């Protein structure tokens, strides 16, 4: 157990006014440590500290800001083993995932934004035929990016390193200051990130971390007058409430919300590739991923074969202690979430879905485990097809032709990332362009970390990753002059 954690406000480690709460290991149900419960006033103090630090940090040369991020990356890399062990204990991720996809990706993201990019873009001259003083004139223009100001970063529980790093690093690189409100289930890793940034030379107030198990801390981090922008990753329902508050204050938003990814599998697809890609829903973070291909739409010619192969794939995955080398599927984040996922599986049964794999709680004395579950013979109106389950559950439904496949895939409130598998690459790209999703994987579930990331519809607002994140955490100013 790590002991009592303090808040990080204005460069100081501060005792929480509302005491502490236990952070629970989802695999053992034992306490990992005690996280601080911030009061509303303390959250506002963090935002005030960020506001005070903003002027000097925003004027700091970009090269110096980048150097801080680079040094932080090095510190995190040197501590990858203890940091990954803490992340594993907090989130329930397997040891390999915690090292590579959590801490490892965080290092990569800090290093990515340690690269200085130009903030000024010359625009082509334009002939103004009717200027305010009459006569034609050639006008020059320059687009300049400026930092937004104080950014509240509210992060998700499924990745306590990569998700915060993906917000904090580009925000700081652009000259913003941040208040980080981590997910209540696994906040301790984010305090280690703050320690690394402090040791790397981030000035007091540039980075602040405040946590809480109750809504109070998150609400204060959103509605505080000192906050200029909110970057949120989480459920659509919470994102909608945050957006309402941001709208009243005209605050900038970056929202990465829920998903119900469609995986369209044509009868000429490489089924090995499709099965391994769709199978990541069972294994990767135990299905607690908004980008997972959870809604599988299969052409009838290969429907039975794909269902059988997915069932076999799910049945061979080792579910258990994430510390063990052979474990593929660890626990979900909490008992409450396990119950929620199991309730969806039971709902699927009642709706008429056929459970062909999983469906029963794994035998384990302790831990919040859910068996990889495959629901076949689903229909578009079923709730297990329409709603985000956020667990190792895949729903499968058939289609006859391309038009029907596109219609089924687009019949969703969400639109984060969809997938297409087909041996006909031209058809795969044709279908991809018709899908109403922020991203589409063609014959892969892999991602290009320079490609824009974000969703259509209720899957979010805005785009980040790569250079797009620098745009997301900046305002654009136009400077115009006579050419």
Coordinates of C-alpha atoms in Angstrom, one line a residue:
X1 CA 0.0 0.0 0.0
X2 CA 1.4 3.4 -1.0
X3 CA 0.1 5.4 2.0
X4 CA -1.6 8.7 2.0
X5 CA -1.3 10.8 -1.1
X6 CA -1.4 14.6 -1.0
X7 CA -2.8 17.0 -3.6
X8 CA -0.5 18.9 -5.9
X9 CA -1.5 22.6 -6.0
X10 CA 0.7 25.6 -7.0
X11 CA 3.9 23.5 -6.8
X12 CA 3.1 22.4 -3.2
X13 CA 2.0 19.0 -1.8
X14 CA -1.2 19.9 0.1
X15 CA -3.2 17.9 2.6
X16 CA -6.8 17.4 1.4
X17 CA -9.6 19.1 3.3
X18 CA -11.9 16.2 2.9
X19 CA -9.5 13.4 4.0
X20 CA -8.7 10.4 1.9
X21 CA -10.4 7.4 0.2
X22 CA -9.2 4.0 -0.6
X23 CA -8.0 3.1 -4.1
X24 CA -8.9 -0.6 -4.7
X25 CA -6.9 -3.2 -6.7
X26 CA -9.6 -4.7 -9.0
X27 CA -7.7 -8.0 -9.1
X28 CA -7.3 -8.5 -5.3
X29 CA -9.9 -6.2 -3.9
X30 CA -7.2 -4.9 -1.5
X31 CA -6.3 -1.2 -1.0
X32 CA -3.5 0.1 -3.2
X33 CA -3.3 3.4 -1.4
X34 CA -5.2 6.4 -0.1
X35 CA -6.1 9.1 -2.5
X36 CA -6.8 12.7 -1.5
X37 CA -10.4 14.0 -1.5
X38 CA -10.1 17.6 -2.6
X39 CA -12.6 20.2 -1.5
X40 CA -14.3 22.6 -4.0
X41 CA -12.1 25.4 -2.6
X42 CA -8.9 23.4 -3.1
X43 CA -9.9 22.7 -6.7
X44 CA -10.5 26.4 -7.3
X45 CA -7.1 27.1 -5.6
X46 CA -5.5 24.8 -8.1
X47 CA -7.1 26.7 -11.0
X48 CA -6.1 30.0 -9.4
X49 CA -2.5 28.8 -9.2
X50 CA -2.7 27.7 -12.9
X51 CA -4.0 31.1 -13.8
X52 CA -1.2 32.9 -11.9
X53 CA 1.4 30.7 -13.6
X54 CA 0.0 31.0 -17.1
X55 CA 1.5 34.4 -18.1
X56 CA 5.1 33.4 -17.5
X57 CA 4.7 29.9 -18.8
X58 CA 3.0 31.1 -22.0
X59 CA 5.9 33.5 -22.6
X60 CA 8.5 30.9 -22.0
X61 CA 10.2 30.0 -25.3
X62 CA 8.7 26.9 -26.9
X63 CA 12.2 25.2 -26.8
X64 CA 12.3 25.5 -23.0
X65 CA 8.8 24.2 -22.5
X66 CA 9.7 21.3 -24.8
X67 CA 12.8 20.6 -22.8
X68 CA 10.7 20.2 -19.6
X69 CA 8.6 17.6 -21.4
X70 CA 11.7 15.8 -22.7
X71 CA 13.2 15.6 -19.2
X72 CA 9.9 14.4 -17.8
X73 CA 9.8 11.6 -20.4
X74 CA 13.2 10.5 -19.3
X75 CA 12.2 10.4 -15.6
X76 CA 9.2 8.4 -16.4
X77 CA 11.2 6.0 -18.6
X78 CA 13.7 5.4 -15.8
X79 CA 10.9 4.6 -13.4
X80 CA 8.9 2.4 -15.8
X81 CA 8.8 -0.6 -13.5
X82 CA 7.5 0.9 -10.3
X83 CA 5.1 3.2 -12.3
X84 CA 3.8 0.2 -14.2
X85 CA 3.3 -1.8 -11.1
X86 CA 1.2 1.0 -9.6
X87 CA -0.8 1.4 -12.8
X88 CA -1.4 -2.4 -12.9
X89 CA -2.6 -2.4 -9.3
X90 CA -4.9 0.6 -9.8
X91 CA -6.4 -0.3 -13.1
X92 CA -6.3 -4.1 -13.3
X93 CA -4.3 -4.0 -16.5
X94 CA -1.9 -6.9 -17.2
X95 CA 1.7 -6.3 -16.4
X96 CA 2.7 -6.2 -20.1
X97 CA -0.1 -3.7 -20.9
X98 CA 0.8 -1.5 -17.9
X99 CA 4.4 -1.3 -19.0
X100 CA 3.9 -0.9 -22.8
X101 CA 0.5 0.7 -23.4
X102 CA 0.2 2.7 -20.2
X103 CA 3.6 4.0 -19.0
X104 CA 5.3 3.3 -22.3
X105 CA 2.8 5.3 -24.3
X106 CA 3.0 8.1 -21.8
X107 CA 6.7 8.4 -22.4
X108 CA 6.2 8.4 -26.1
X109 CA 3.6 11.2 -25.9
X110 CA 5.8 13.4 -23.7
X111 CA 8.6 12.9 -26.2
X112 CA 6.3 13.6 -29.1
X113 CA 5.4 17.0 -27.7
X114 CA 9.0 17.7 -26.8
X115 CA 9.4 18.4 -30.5
X116 CA 8.9 22.1 -31.2
X117 CA 6.5 22.9 -34.1
X118 CA 6.0 26.3 -35.7
X119 CA 3.0 28.2 -34.4
X120 CA 2.9 30.7 -37.3
X121 CA 1.6 29.8 -40.7
X122 CA 1.9 32.3 -43.6
X123 CA -1.2 32.3 -45.8
X124 CA -1.3 33.0 -49.5
X125 CA -1.7 36.7 -50.4
X126 CA -5.1 37.8 -51.6
X127 CA -6.2 40.6 -53.8
X128 CA -8.9 42.6 -52.1
X129 CA -11.0 44.2 -54.9
X130 CA -13.1 46.5 -52.6
X131 CA -11.2 47.6 -49.6
X132 CA -12.6 50.0 -47.0
X133 CA -10.6 52.8 -48.6
X134 CA -11.5 52.0 -52.1
X135 CA -9.3 50.4 -54.9
X136 CA -7.7 47.0 -55.1
X137 CA -5.0 46.0 -52.6
X138 CA -2.9 42.9 -52.0
X139 CA -3.3 41.7 -48.4
X140 CA -0.9 39.4 -46.6
X141 CA -2.0 37.2 -43.7
X142 CA -0.5 35.1 -41.0
X143 CA -2.3 32.5 -38.8
X144 CA -0.8 32.4 -35.3
X145 CA -1.6 29.8 -32.6
X146 CA -1.8 31.1 -29.0
X147 CA -2.4 29.0 -25.9
X148 CA -6.0 28.9 -24.6
X149 CA -5.1 29.5 -21.0
X150 CA -6.0 27.3 -18.0
X151 CA -7.0 23.8 -19.1
X152 CA -8.9 21.3 -16.9
X153 CA -8.0 17.8 -17.9
X154 CA -10.4 15.1 -16.7
X155 CA -9.1 11.7 -17.5
X156 CA -10.5 8.2 -17.8
X157 CA -9.9 5.2 -15.6
X158 CA -8.9 2.7 -18.3
X159 CA -5.4 4.2 -18.8
X160 CA -4.1 6.3 -16.0
X161 CA -0.9 7.2 -17.8
X162 CA -1.4 7.4 -21.6
X163 CA -4.7 9.3 -21.4
X164 CA -3.4 12.1 -19.0
X165 CA -0.2 12.3 -20.9
X166 CA -2.1 12.8 -24.2
X167 CA -3.8 15.9 -22.6
X168 CA -1.1 17.3 -20.4
X169 CA 1.8 17.1 -22.8
X170 CA 0.3 19.0 -25.8
X171 CA -1.4 21.5 -23.5
X172 CA 1.9 22.4 -21.8
X173 CA 3.8 22.4 -25.1
X174 CA 1.4 25.0 -26.4
X175 CA 2.0 27.2 -23.3
X176 CA -1.2 26.4 -21.4
X177 CA -1.2 25.5 -17.7
X178 CA -3.3 22.6 -16.4
X179 CA -5.5 21.3 -13.6
X180 CA -5.7 17.5 -13.9
X181 CA -8.7 15.8 -12.3
X182 CA -7.9 12.1 -12.6
X183 CA -10.5 9.3 -12.6
X184 CA -11.4 8.4 -9.0
X185 CA -10.6 4.7 -9.5
X186 CA -6.9 5.1 -10.3
X187 CA -5.6 8.6 -9.5
X188 CA -2.3 7.7 -7.9
X189 CA -0.4 7.3 -11.1
X190 CA -1.3 10.8 -12.2
X191 CA 0.4 12.1 -9.0
X192 CA 3.6 10.2 -10.1
X193 CA 3.3 12.1 -13.4
X194 CA 3.1 15.4 -11.5
X195 CA 6.2 14.4 -9.6
X196 CA 8.1 13.7 -12.8
X197 CA 7.1 17.1 -14.3
X198 CA 8.1 18.9 -11.1
X199 CA 11.5 17.2 -11.1
X200 CA 11.8 18.0 -14.8
X201 CA 11.5 21.7 -14.0
X202 CA 7.9 22.6 -14.6
X203 CA 7.4 25.9 -12.6
X204 CA 4.9 26.0 -9.7
X205 CA 1.3 26.2 -10.8
X206 CA 2.0 25.0 -14.3
X207 CA 0.7 21.5 -13.4
X208 CA -1.8 20.9 -10.7
X209 CA -3.5 17.6 -9.7
X210 CA -6.7 17.3 -7.6
X211 CA -8.6 14.1 -7.1
X212 CA -11.9 13.0 -5.5
X213 CA -14.3 10.1 -5.3
X214 CA -17.3 12.4 -5.3
X215 CA -18.7 14.7 -8.0
X216 CA -17.6 17.8 -6.1
X217 CA -14.0 17.9 -7.4
X218 CA -14.9 17.3 -11.0
X219 CA -17.7 19.9 -11.0
X220 CA -15.4 22.5 -9.4
X221 CA -12.8 21.8 -12.0
X222 CA -15.3 22.5 -14.8
X223 CA -17.3 25.5 -13.5
X224 CA -14.4 27.4 -12.0
X225 CA -14.1 30.9 -13.6
X226 CA -10.3 30.6 -13.9
X227 CA -10.7 27.6 -16.3
X228 CA -10.7 28.5 -20.0
X229 CA -11.0 25.0 -21.5
X230 CA -12.1 21.5 -20.5
X231 CA -10.5 18.4 -22.0
X232 CA -12.6 15.3 -21.0
X233 CA -12.4 11.6 -21.7
X234 CA -15.2 9.5 -20.4
X235 CA -18.9 8.6 -20.9
X236 CA -21.2 10.5 -23.2
X237 CA -23.6 11.2 -20.4
X238 CA -21.0 12.9 -18.2
X239 CA -19.6 14.7 -21.3
X240 CA -23.1 16.2 -22.0
X241 CA -23.3 17.6 -18.5
X242 CA -19.8 19.1 -18.8
X243 CA -20.7 20.6 -22.2
X244 CA -23.7 22.3 -20.7
X245 CA -21.5 24.0 -18.1
X246 CA -18.9 24.9 -20.6
X247 CA -21.6 26.4 -22.8
X248 CA -22.7 28.8 -20.1
X249 CA -19.2 30.1 -19.7
X250 CA -18.2 29.9 -23.4
X251 CA -15.3 27.6 -22.4
X252 CA -13.4 25.6 -25.1
X253 CA -14.1 21.9 -25.1
X254 CA -12.3 18.8 -26.3
X255 CA -14.5 15.8 -25.7
X256 CA -13.6 12.1 -26.3
X257 CA -16.7 10.2 -25.3
X258 CA -18.3 6.8 -25.8
X259 CA -18.1 4.5 -28.7
X260 CA -19.8 1.4 -30.1
X261 CA -17.4 0.6 -32.9
X262 CA -18.8 -1.3 -35.9
X263 CA -16.6 -4.0 -37.5
X264 CA -17.9 -4.7 -41.0
X265 CA -16.6 -8.1 -42.2
X266 CA -17.2 -9.0 -45.8
X267 CA -17.2 -12.5 -47.1
X268 CA -13.9 -12.0 -48.9
X269 CA -12.1 -10.9 -45.7
X270 CA -9.0 -12.4 -44.1
X271 CA -10.8 -14.1 -41.2
X272 CA -7.6 -14.5 -39.3
X273 CA -7.0 -10.8 -39.3
X274 CA -10.7 -10.1 -38.5
X275 CA -10.8 -12.5 -35.6
X276 CA -7.5 -11.2 -34.0
X277 CA -8.7 -7.6 -34.5
X278 CA -12.2 -8.1 -33.1
X279 CA -10.7 -10.3 -30.3
X280 CA -8.9 -7.3 -28.9
X281 CA -12.3 -6.3 -27.4
X282 CA -12.0 -9.4 -25.1
X283 CA -8.4 -8.8 -24.2
X284 CA -7.3 -5.2 -24.4
X285 CA -8.1 -3.6 -21.0
X286 CA -10.8 -6.3 -20.7
X287 CA -12.9 -4.5 -23.2
X288 CA -12.9 -1.2 -21.3
X289 CA -11.9 0.8 -24.4
X290 CA -14.1 3.2 -26.3
X291 CA -12.5 2.3 -29.6
X292 CA -13.2 -1.4 -29.3
X293 CA -14.9 -3.2 -32.3
X294 CA -17.8 -4.3 -30.1
X295 CA -20.6 -4.4 -32.8
X296 CA -19.6 -6.9 -35.5
X297 CA -21.6 -6.8 -38.7
X298 CA -20.8 -9.9 -40.8
X299 CA -21.8 -10.9 -44.3
X300 CA -23.9 -14.0 -44.3
X301 CA -21.5 -16.0 -46.4
X302 CA -19.0 -16.1 -43.6
X303 CA -21.3 -15.4 -40.6
X304 CA -21.3 -18.9 -39.1
X305 CA -17.5 -19.4 -39.6
X306 CA -16.7 -16.0 -38.0
X307 CA -19.0 -16.6 -35.1
X308 CA -17.4 -20.0 -34.5
X309 CA -13.9 -18.7 -34.7
X310 CA -14.6 -15.8 -32.4
X311 CA -16.2 -18.1 -29.9
X312 CA -13.1 -20.4 -30.0
X313 CA -10.8 -17.3 -29.7
X314 CA -12.7 -16.1 -26.6
X315 CA -12.7 -19.5 -25.0
X316 CA -8.9 -19.9 -25.2
X317 CA -8.1 -16.6 -23.5
X318 CA -6.7 -16.9 -20.0
X319 CA -8.7 -14.8 -17.5
X320 CA -7.1 -14.2 -14.2
X321 CA -4.5 -12.3 -12.1
X322 CA -3.0 -9.6 -14.3
X323 CA 0.4 -10.1 -12.5
X324 CA 0.7 -13.6 -14.0
X325 CA 2.7 -13.9 -17.2
X326 CA 0.1 -16.0 -19.0
X327 CA -2.9 -13.8 -18.2
X328 CA -4.6 -12.2 -21.2
X329 CA -7.8 -10.9 -19.6
X330 CA -7.6 -9.1 -16.3
X331 CA -10.5 -7.7 -14.2
X332 CA -12.7 -4.8 -14.9
X333 CA -12.3 -1.7 -12.8
X334 CA -14.8 -2.3 -10.0
X335 CA -17.5 -4.6 -8.6
X336 CA -20.2 -2.1 -9.7
X337 CA -18.9 -2.2 -13.3
X338 CA -18.7 -6.0 -13.3
X339 CA -22.3 -6.1 -12.3
X340 CA -23.2 -3.6 -15.0
X341 CA -21.5 -5.7 -17.7
X342 CA -23.1 -8.9 -16.4
X343 CA -26.5 -7.2 -16.5
X344 CA -26.0 -6.3 -20.1
X345 CA -25.2 -10.0 -20.9
X346 CA -28.4 -11.1 -19.2
X347 CA -30.3 -8.4 -21.0
X348 CA -28.9 -9.7 -24.3
X349 CA -30.2 -13.2 -23.4
X350 CA -33.7 -11.7 -22.7
X351 CA -33.6 -9.8 -26.0
X352 CA -33.0 -13.0 -27.9
X353 CA -29.3 -13.0 -28.5
X354 CA -27.5 -16.3 -28.4
X355 CA -24.6 -16.6 -26.0
X356 CA -22.0 -18.6 -27.8
X357 CA -19.0 -17.9 -25.5
X358 CA -18.7 -16.7 -21.9
X359 CA -21.8 -15.4 -20.2
X360 CA -20.8 -16.8 -16.8
X361 CA -18.7 -15.2 -14.1
X362 CA -15.2 -16.8 -14.0
X363 CA -14.3 -18.8 -10.9
X364 CA -12.1 -16.6 -8.7
X365 CA -12.1 -16.0 -5.0
X366 CA -11.4 -12.3 -5.4
X367 CA -11.4 -9.8 -8.1
X368 CA -13.9 -8.2 -10.5
X369 CA -13.6 -10.6 -13.4
X370 CA -15.9 -10.9 -16.5
X371 CA -15.5 -13.8 -19.0
X372 CA -15.0 -12.8 -22.6
X373 CA -18.6 -13.0 -24.0
X374 CA -19.9 -13.4 -27.5
X375 CA -23.5 -12.6 -28.4
X376 CA -24.6 -13.9 -31.8
X377 CA -27.8 -13.6 -33.8
X378 CA -28.4 -10.0 -32.6
X379 CA -30.7 -7.5 -34.2
X380 CA -30.2 -3.7 -34.6
X381 CA -32.8 -2.8 -32.1
X382 CA -31.2 -4.7 -29.2
X383 CA -29.8 -2.6 -26.4
X384 CA -26.6 -4.7 -26.4
X385 CA -26.1 -3.6 -30.0
X386 CA -27.0 0.1 -29.4
X387 CA -25.5 0.9 -26.0
X388 CA -21.9 1.0 -24.9
X389 CA -21.2 -1.9 -22.5
X390 CA -17.5 -1.1 -21.9
X391 CA -16.5 -4.7 -21.2
X392 CA -15.3 -7.9 -22.9
X393 CA -18.6 -8.3 -24.8
X394 CA -19.0 -8.5 -28.5
X395 CA -22.4 -8.5 -30.3
X396 CA -22.7 -10.0 -33.8
X397 CA -25.4 -9.5 -36.5
X398 CA -25.6 -10.5 -40.2
X399 CA -25.9 -8.4 -43.4
X400 CA -26.5 -9.3 -47.0
X401 CA -25.0 -6.6 -49.2
X402 CA -22.8 -3.5 -49.0
X403 CA -25.7 -1.0 -48.7
X404 CA -27.1 -2.9 -45.7
X405 CA -23.7 -3.1 -44.1
X406 CA -23.3 0.7 -44.3
X407 CA -26.8 1.3 -43.0
X408 CA -26.3 -1.0 -40.0
X409 CA -22.9 0.5 -39.2
X410 CA -24.3 4.0 -39.3
X411 CA -27.4 3.1 -37.3
X412 CA -25.8 4.3 -34.0
X413 CA -25.8 7.3 -31.7
X414 CA -22.0 6.9 -31.6
X415 CA -19.3 7.4 -34.2
X416 CA -15.8 7.1 -32.8
X417 CA -13.9 4.4 -34.7
X418 CA -15.3 1.8 -37.1
X419 CA -13.5 -1.0 -38.9
X420 CA -13.8 -2.7 -42.3
X421 CA -12.4 -6.1 -43.3
X422 CA -12.4 -7.0 -47.0
X423 CA -10.0 -8.6 -49.5
X424 CA -11.2 -5.9 -52.0
X425 CA -9.3 -2.9 -50.9
X426 CA -11.2 -0.5 -53.2
X427 CA -14.5 -1.7 -51.6
X428 CA -13.0 -1.4 -48.1
X429 CA -12.0 2.3 -48.7
X430 CA -15.3 3.0 -50.4
X431 CA -17.2 1.7 -47.4
X432 CA -14.9 3.5 -45.0
X433 CA -15.6 6.9 -46.6
X434 CA -19.4 6.2 -46.1
X435 CA -19.1 5.4 -42.4
X436 CA -20.1 8.2 -40.0
X437 CA -17.1 7.8 -37.7
X438 CA -14.1 9.9 -36.7
X439 CA -11.8 7.1 -37.7
X440 CA -11.9 3.9 -39.7
X441 CA -9.5 1.0 -39.6
X442 CA -9.2 -0.9 -42.9
X443 CA -8.1 -4.5 -42.3
X444 CA -6.6 -3.5 -38.9
X445 CA -7.3 -2.2 -35.4
X446 CA -4.0 -0.4 -35.3
X447 CA -3.7 3.4 -35.0
X448 CA -1.4 6.0 -36.5
X449 CA -0.6 8.3 -33.6
X450 CA -0.3 11.3 -35.9
X451 CA -3.8 10.8 -37.4
X452 CA -6.6 13.0 -36.0
X453 CA -8.5 11.2 -33.2
X454 CA -12.1 12.0 -32.2
X455 CA -15.7 11.2 -32.9
X456 CA -18.8 12.1 -34.8
X457 CA -22.2 12.5 -33.1
X458 CA -22.3 11.5 -29.4
X459 CA -18.7 10.2 -29.5
X460 CA -17.2 13.6 -29.0
X461 CA -16.2 17.1 -30.0
X462 CA -12.9 18.1 -31.5
X463 CA -9.7 16.2 -32.6
X464 CA -6.4 15.5 -30.9
X465 CA -3.3 13.4 -31.3
X466 CA -0.2 14.5 -33.1
X467 CA -0.3 18.1 -34.4
X468 CA -4.1 18.1 -34.1
X469 CA -3.7 18.2 -30.3
X470 CA -1.6 21.3 -30.6
X471 CA -4.4 22.9 -32.5
X472 CA -7.0 21.6 -30.0
X473 CA -5.2 23.3 -27.1
X474 CA -4.7 26.6 -28.9
X475 CA -6.6 29.6 -30.2
X476 CA -5.9 30.8 -33.8
X477 CA -5.2 34.5 -34.4
X478 CA -5.2 36.1 -37.9
X479 CA -2.8 39.0 -38.5
X480 CA -3.4 40.8 -41.8
X481 CA -1.4 43.6 -43.5
X482 CA -1.2 45.3 -46.9
X483 CA 1.2 43.3 -49.1

